PDB file of C-alpha atoms in Angstrom:
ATOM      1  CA  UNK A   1      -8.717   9.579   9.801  1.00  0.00           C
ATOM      2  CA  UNK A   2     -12.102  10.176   7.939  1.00  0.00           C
ATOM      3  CA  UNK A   3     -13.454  11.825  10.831  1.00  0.00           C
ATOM      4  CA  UNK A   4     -10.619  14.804  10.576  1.00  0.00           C
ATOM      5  CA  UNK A   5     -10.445  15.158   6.951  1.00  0.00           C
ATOM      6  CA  UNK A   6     -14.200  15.500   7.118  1.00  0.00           C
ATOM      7  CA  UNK A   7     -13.703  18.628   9.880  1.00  0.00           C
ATOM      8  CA  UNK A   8     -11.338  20.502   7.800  1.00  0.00           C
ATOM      9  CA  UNK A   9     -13.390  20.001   5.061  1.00  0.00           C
ATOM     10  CA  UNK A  10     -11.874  17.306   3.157  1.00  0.00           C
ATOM     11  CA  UNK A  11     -13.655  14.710   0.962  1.00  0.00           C
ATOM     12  CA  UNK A  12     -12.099  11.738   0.888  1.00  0.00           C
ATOM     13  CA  UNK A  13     -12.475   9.012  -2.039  1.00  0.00           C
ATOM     14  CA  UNK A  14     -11.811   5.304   0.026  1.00  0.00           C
ATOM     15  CA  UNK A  15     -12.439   2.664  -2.508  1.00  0.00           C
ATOM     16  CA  UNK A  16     -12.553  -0.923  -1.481  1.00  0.00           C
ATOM     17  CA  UNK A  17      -9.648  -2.407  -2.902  1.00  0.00           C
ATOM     18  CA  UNK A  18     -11.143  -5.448  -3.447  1.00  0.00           C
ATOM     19  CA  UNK A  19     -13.858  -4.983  -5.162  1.00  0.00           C
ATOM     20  CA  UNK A  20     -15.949  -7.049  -3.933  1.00  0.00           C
ATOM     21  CA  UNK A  21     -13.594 -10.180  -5.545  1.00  0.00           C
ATOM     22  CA  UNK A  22     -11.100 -10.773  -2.959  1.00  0.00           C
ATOM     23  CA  UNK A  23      -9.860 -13.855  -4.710  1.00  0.00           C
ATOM     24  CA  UNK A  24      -9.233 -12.637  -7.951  1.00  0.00           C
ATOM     25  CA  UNK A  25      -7.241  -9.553  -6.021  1.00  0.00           C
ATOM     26  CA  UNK A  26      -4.425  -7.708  -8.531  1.00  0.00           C
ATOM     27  CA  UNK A  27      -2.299  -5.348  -8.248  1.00  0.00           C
ATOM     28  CA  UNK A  28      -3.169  -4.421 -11.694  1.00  0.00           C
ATOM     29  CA  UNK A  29      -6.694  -4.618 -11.069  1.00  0.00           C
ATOM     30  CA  UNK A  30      -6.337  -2.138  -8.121  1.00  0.00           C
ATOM     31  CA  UNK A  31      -4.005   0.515 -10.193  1.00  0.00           C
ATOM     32  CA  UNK A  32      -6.887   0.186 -12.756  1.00  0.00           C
ATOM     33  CA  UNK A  33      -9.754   0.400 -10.152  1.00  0.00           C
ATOM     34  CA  UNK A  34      -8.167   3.480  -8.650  1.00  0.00           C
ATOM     35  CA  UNK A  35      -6.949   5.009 -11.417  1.00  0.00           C
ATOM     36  CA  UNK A  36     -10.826   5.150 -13.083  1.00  0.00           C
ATOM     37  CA  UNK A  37     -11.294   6.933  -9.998  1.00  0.00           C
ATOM     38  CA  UNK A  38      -9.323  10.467 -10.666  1.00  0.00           C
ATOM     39  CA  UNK A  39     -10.714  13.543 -11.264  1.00  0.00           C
ATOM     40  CA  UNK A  40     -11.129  14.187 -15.614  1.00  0.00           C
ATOM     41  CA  UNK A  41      -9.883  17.235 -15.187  1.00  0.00           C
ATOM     42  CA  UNK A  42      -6.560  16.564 -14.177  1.00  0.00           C
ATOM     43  CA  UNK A  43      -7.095  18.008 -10.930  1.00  0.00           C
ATOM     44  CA  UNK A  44      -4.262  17.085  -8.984  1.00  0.00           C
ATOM     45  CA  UNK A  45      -4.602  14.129  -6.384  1.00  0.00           C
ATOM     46  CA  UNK A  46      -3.233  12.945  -3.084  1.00  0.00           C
ATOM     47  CA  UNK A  47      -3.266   9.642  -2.322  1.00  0.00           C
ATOM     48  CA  UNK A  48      -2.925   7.675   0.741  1.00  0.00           C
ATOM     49  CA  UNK A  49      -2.209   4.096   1.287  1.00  0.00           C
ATOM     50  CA  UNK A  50      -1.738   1.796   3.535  1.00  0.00           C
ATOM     51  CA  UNK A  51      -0.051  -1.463   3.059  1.00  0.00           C
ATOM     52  CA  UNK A  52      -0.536  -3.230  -0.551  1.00  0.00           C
ATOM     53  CA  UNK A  53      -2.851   0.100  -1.074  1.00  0.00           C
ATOM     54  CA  UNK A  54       0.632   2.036  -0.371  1.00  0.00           C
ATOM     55  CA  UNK A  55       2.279   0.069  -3.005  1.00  0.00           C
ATOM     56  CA  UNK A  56      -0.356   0.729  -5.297  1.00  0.00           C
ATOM     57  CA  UNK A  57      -0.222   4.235  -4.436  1.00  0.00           C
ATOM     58  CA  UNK A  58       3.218   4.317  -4.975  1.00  0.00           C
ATOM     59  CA  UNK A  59       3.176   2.781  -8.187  1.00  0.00           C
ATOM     60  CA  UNK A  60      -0.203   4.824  -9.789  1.00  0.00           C
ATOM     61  CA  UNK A  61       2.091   7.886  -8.607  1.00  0.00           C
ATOM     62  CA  UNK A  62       5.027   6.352 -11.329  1.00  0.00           C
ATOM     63  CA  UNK A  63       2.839   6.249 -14.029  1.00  0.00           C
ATOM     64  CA  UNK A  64       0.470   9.355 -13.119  1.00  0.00           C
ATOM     65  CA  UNK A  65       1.351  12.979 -13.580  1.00  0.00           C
ATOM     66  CA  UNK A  66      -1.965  13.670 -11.734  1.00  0.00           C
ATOM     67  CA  UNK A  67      -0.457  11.944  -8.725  1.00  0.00           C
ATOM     68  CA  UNK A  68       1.166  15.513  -6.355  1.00  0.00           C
ATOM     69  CA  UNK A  69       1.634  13.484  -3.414  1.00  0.00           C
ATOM     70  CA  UNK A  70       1.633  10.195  -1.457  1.00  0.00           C
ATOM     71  CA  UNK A  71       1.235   9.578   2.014  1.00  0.00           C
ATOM     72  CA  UNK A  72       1.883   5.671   2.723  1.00  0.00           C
ATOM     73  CA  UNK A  73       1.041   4.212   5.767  1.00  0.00           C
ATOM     74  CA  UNK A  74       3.077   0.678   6.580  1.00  0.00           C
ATOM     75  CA  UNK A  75       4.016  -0.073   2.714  1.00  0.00           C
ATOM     76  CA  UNK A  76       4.313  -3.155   1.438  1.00  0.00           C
ATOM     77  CA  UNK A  77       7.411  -2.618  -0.644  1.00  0.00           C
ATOM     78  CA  UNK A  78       9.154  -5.728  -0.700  1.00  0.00           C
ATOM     79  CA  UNK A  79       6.275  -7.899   0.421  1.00  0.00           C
ATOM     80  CA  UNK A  80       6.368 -11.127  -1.948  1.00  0.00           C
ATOM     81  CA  UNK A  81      10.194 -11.441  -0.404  1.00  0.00           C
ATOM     82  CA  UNK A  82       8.665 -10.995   3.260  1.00  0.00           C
ATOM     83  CA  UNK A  83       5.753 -12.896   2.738  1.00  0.00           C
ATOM     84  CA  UNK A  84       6.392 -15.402   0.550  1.00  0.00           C
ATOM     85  CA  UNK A  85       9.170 -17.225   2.401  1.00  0.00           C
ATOM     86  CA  UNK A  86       6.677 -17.393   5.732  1.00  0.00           C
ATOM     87  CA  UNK A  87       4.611 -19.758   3.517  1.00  0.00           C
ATOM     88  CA  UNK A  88       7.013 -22.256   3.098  1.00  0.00           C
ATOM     89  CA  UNK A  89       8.322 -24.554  -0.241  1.00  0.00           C
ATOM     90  CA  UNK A  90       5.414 -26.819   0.174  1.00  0.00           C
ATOM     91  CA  UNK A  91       2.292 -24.365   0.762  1.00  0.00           C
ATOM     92  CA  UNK A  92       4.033 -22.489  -2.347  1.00  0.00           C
ATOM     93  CA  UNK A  93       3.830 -25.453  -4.285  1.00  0.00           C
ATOM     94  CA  UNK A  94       0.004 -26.191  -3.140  1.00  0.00           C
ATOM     95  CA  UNK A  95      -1.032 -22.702  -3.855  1.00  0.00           C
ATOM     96  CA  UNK A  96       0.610 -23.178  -7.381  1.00  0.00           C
ATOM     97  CA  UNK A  97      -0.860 -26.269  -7.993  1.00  0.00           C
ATOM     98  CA  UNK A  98      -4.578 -26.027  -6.597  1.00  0.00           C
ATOM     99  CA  UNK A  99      -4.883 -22.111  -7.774  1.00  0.00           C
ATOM    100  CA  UNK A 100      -6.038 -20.755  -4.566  1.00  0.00           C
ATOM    101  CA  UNK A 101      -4.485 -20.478  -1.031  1.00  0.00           C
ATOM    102  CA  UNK A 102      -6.440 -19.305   2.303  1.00  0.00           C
ATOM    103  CA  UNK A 103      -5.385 -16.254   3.149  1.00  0.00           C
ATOM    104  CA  UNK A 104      -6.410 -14.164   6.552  1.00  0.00           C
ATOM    105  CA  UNK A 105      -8.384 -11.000   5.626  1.00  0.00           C
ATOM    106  CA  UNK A 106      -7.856  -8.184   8.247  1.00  0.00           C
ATOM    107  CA  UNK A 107     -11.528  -6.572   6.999  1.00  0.00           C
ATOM    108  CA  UNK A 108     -13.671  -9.435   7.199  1.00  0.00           C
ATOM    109  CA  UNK A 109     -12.190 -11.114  10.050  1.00  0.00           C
ATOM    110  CA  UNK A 110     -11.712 -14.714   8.246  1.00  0.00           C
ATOM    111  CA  UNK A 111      -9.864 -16.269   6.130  1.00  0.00           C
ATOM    112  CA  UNK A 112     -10.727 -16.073   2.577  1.00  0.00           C
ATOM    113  CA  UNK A 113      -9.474 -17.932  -0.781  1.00  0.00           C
ATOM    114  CA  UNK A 114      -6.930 -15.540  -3.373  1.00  0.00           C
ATOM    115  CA  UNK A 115      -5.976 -16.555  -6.498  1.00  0.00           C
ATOM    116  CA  UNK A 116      -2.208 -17.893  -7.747  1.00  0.00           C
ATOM    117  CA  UNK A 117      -2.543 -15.183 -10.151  1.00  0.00           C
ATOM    118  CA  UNK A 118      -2.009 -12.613  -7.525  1.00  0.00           C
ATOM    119  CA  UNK A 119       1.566 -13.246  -7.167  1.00  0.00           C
ATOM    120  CA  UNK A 120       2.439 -13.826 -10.878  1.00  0.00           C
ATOM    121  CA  UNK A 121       0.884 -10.060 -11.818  1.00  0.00           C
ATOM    122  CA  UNK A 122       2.437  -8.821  -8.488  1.00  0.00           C
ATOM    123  CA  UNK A 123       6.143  -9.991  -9.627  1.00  0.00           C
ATOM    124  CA  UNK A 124       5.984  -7.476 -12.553  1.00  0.00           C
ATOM    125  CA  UNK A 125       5.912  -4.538  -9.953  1.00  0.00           C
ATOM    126  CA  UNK A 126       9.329  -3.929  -8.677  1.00  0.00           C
ATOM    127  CA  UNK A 127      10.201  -0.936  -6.440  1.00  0.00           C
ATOM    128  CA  UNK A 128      13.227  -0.123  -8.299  1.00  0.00           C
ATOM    129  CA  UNK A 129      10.942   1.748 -11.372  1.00  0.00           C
ATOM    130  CA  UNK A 130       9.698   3.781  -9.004  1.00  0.00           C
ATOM    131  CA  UNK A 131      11.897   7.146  -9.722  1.00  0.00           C
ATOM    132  CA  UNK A 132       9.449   9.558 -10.174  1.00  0.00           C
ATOM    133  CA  UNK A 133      10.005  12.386  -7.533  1.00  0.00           C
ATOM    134  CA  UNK A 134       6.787  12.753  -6.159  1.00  0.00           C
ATOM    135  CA  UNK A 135       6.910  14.031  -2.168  1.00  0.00           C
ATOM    136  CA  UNK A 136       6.238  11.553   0.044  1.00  0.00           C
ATOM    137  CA  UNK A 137       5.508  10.534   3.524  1.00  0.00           C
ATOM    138  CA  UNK A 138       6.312   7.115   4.716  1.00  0.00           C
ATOM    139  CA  UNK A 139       4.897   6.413   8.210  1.00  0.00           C
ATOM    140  CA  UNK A 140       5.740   2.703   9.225  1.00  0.00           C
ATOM    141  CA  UNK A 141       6.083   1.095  12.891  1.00  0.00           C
ATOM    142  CA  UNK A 142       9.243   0.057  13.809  1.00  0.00           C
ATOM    143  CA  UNK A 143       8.166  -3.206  15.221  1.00  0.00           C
ATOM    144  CA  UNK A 144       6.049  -4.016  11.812  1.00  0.00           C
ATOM    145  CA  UNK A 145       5.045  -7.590  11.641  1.00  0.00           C
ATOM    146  CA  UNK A 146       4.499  -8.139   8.353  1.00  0.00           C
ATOM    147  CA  UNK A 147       6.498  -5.632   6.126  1.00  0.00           C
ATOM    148  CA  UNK A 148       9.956  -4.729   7.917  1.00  0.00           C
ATOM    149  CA  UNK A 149      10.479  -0.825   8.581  1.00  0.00           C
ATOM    150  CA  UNK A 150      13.778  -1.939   6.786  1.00  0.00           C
ATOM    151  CA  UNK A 151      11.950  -2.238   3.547  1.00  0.00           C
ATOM    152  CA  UNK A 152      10.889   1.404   3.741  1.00  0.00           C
ATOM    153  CA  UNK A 153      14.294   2.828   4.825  1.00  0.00           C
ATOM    154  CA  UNK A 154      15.415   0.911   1.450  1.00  0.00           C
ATOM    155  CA  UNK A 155      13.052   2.828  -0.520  1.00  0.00           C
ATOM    156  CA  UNK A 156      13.523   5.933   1.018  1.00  0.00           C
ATOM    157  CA  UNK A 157      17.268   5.653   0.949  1.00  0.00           C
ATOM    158  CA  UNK A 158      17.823   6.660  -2.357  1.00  0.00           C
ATOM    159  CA  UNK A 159      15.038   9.213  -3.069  1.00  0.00           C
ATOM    160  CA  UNK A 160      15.773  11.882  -1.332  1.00  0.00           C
ATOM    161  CA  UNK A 161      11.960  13.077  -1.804  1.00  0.00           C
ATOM    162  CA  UNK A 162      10.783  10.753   0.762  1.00  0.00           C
ATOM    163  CA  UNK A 163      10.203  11.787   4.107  1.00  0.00           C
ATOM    164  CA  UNK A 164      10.252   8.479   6.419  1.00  0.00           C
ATOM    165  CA  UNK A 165       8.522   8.864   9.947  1.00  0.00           C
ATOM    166  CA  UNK A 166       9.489   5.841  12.484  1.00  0.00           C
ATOM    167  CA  UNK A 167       6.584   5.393  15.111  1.00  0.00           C
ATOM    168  CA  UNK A 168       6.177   3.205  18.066  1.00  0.00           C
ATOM    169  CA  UNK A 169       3.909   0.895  16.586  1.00  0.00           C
ATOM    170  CA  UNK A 170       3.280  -2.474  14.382  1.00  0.00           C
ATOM    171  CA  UNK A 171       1.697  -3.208  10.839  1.00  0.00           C
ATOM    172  CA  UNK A 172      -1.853  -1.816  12.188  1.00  0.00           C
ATOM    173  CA  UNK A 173      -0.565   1.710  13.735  1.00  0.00           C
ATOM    174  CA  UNK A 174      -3.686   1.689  15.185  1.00  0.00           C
ATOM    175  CA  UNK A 175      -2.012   2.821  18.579  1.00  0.00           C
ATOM    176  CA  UNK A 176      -0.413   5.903  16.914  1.00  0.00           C
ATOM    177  CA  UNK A 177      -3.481   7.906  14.762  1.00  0.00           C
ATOM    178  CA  UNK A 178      -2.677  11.066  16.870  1.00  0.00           C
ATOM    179  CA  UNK A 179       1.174  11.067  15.504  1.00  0.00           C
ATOM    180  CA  UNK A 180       0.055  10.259  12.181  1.00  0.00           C
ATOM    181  CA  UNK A 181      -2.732  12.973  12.137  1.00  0.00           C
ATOM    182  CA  UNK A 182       0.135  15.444  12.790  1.00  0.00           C
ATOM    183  CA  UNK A 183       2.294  13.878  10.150  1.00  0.00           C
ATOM    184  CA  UNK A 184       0.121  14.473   7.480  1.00  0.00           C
ATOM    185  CA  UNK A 185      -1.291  17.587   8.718  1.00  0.00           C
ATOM    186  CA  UNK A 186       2.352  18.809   8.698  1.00  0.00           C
ATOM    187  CA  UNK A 187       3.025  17.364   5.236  1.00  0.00           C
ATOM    188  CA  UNK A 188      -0.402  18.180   3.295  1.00  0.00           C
ATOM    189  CA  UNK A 189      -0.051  21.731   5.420  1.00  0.00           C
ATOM    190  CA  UNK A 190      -3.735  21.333   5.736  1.00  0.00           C
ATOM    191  CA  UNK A 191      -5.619  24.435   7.569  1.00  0.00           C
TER     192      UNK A 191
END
């Protein structure tokens, strides 16, 4: 997607989410992170997220003015009831109890430790605060893996300000870029 912003001309900011401390990953450290990031002049932003960056996007948009418009890419609304239960009672408890759990990180290609803490800062961020009508896009796969498309039809259900767009795809959408080129082409009316 870089490559086409950049032939319009578009700059786009992509921050690395984790900051270089995967394991002590949260959600409030990545509203924080991105939120140092905005323009000081109020200039108006659009941001796009994918996954837990869509939630975060979705959230910084709540508490943002600056935030025009969000374009979120598989969201992970829902995700500590999708996830969580894959783990199990026992790896729960294990995570709970040693502070850190292996988890499989898409970027680096290996599985890497994250902190308990992650999930008791990400339990304070519920979708249902999230009222502020800021347009959005929703692109998600309809055979996602790892966050149901049902989780987005949820949120988009009652905010009529969100524009959901089902594609032929999973959690990656790395087989539909073209489709969601034209998406947000369409939706940012870019030139």
């Amino acid at each position: 997607m870089g490559d086409r912003f950049t032939k319009i001309p578009i700059q786009l900011n992509i921050p690395d989410l984790n900051a270089g401390d995967f394991s002590g990953l949260t959600i409030t450290r990545q509203l924080n992170q991105i939120a140092a990031a905005f323009p000081h002049d109020s200039e108006p932003v659009t941001l796009i997220g994918s996954s837990l960056g869509g939630l975060v996007s979705a959230h910084l948009a709540q508490q943002y003015q600056q935030v025009e418009r969000l374009i979120l890419l598989a969201p992970a609304f829902g995700f500590l009831s999708h996830w969580l239960p894959k783990l199990g009672d026992e790896e729960m408890k294990r995570w709970q109890q040693e502070k850190y759990l292996m988890v499989y990180h898409y970027g680096e290609g290996r599985s890497l430790p994250l902190s308990y803490d992650f999930i008791t800062d990400a339990e304070q961020y519920q979708e249902d605060i999230l009222q502020r009508p800021v347009p959005t896009l929703i692109l998600h796969g309809r055979q996602d893996e790892v966050i149901p498309i049902t989780a987005s039809h949820q949120f988009a259900r009652s905010r009529p300000w969100v524009e959901l767009v089902e594609l032929d795809s999973d959690h990656a959408l790395g087989n539909v870029t073209g489709e969601i080129w034209q998406a947000i082409h369409l939706f940012c009316q870019l030139p």
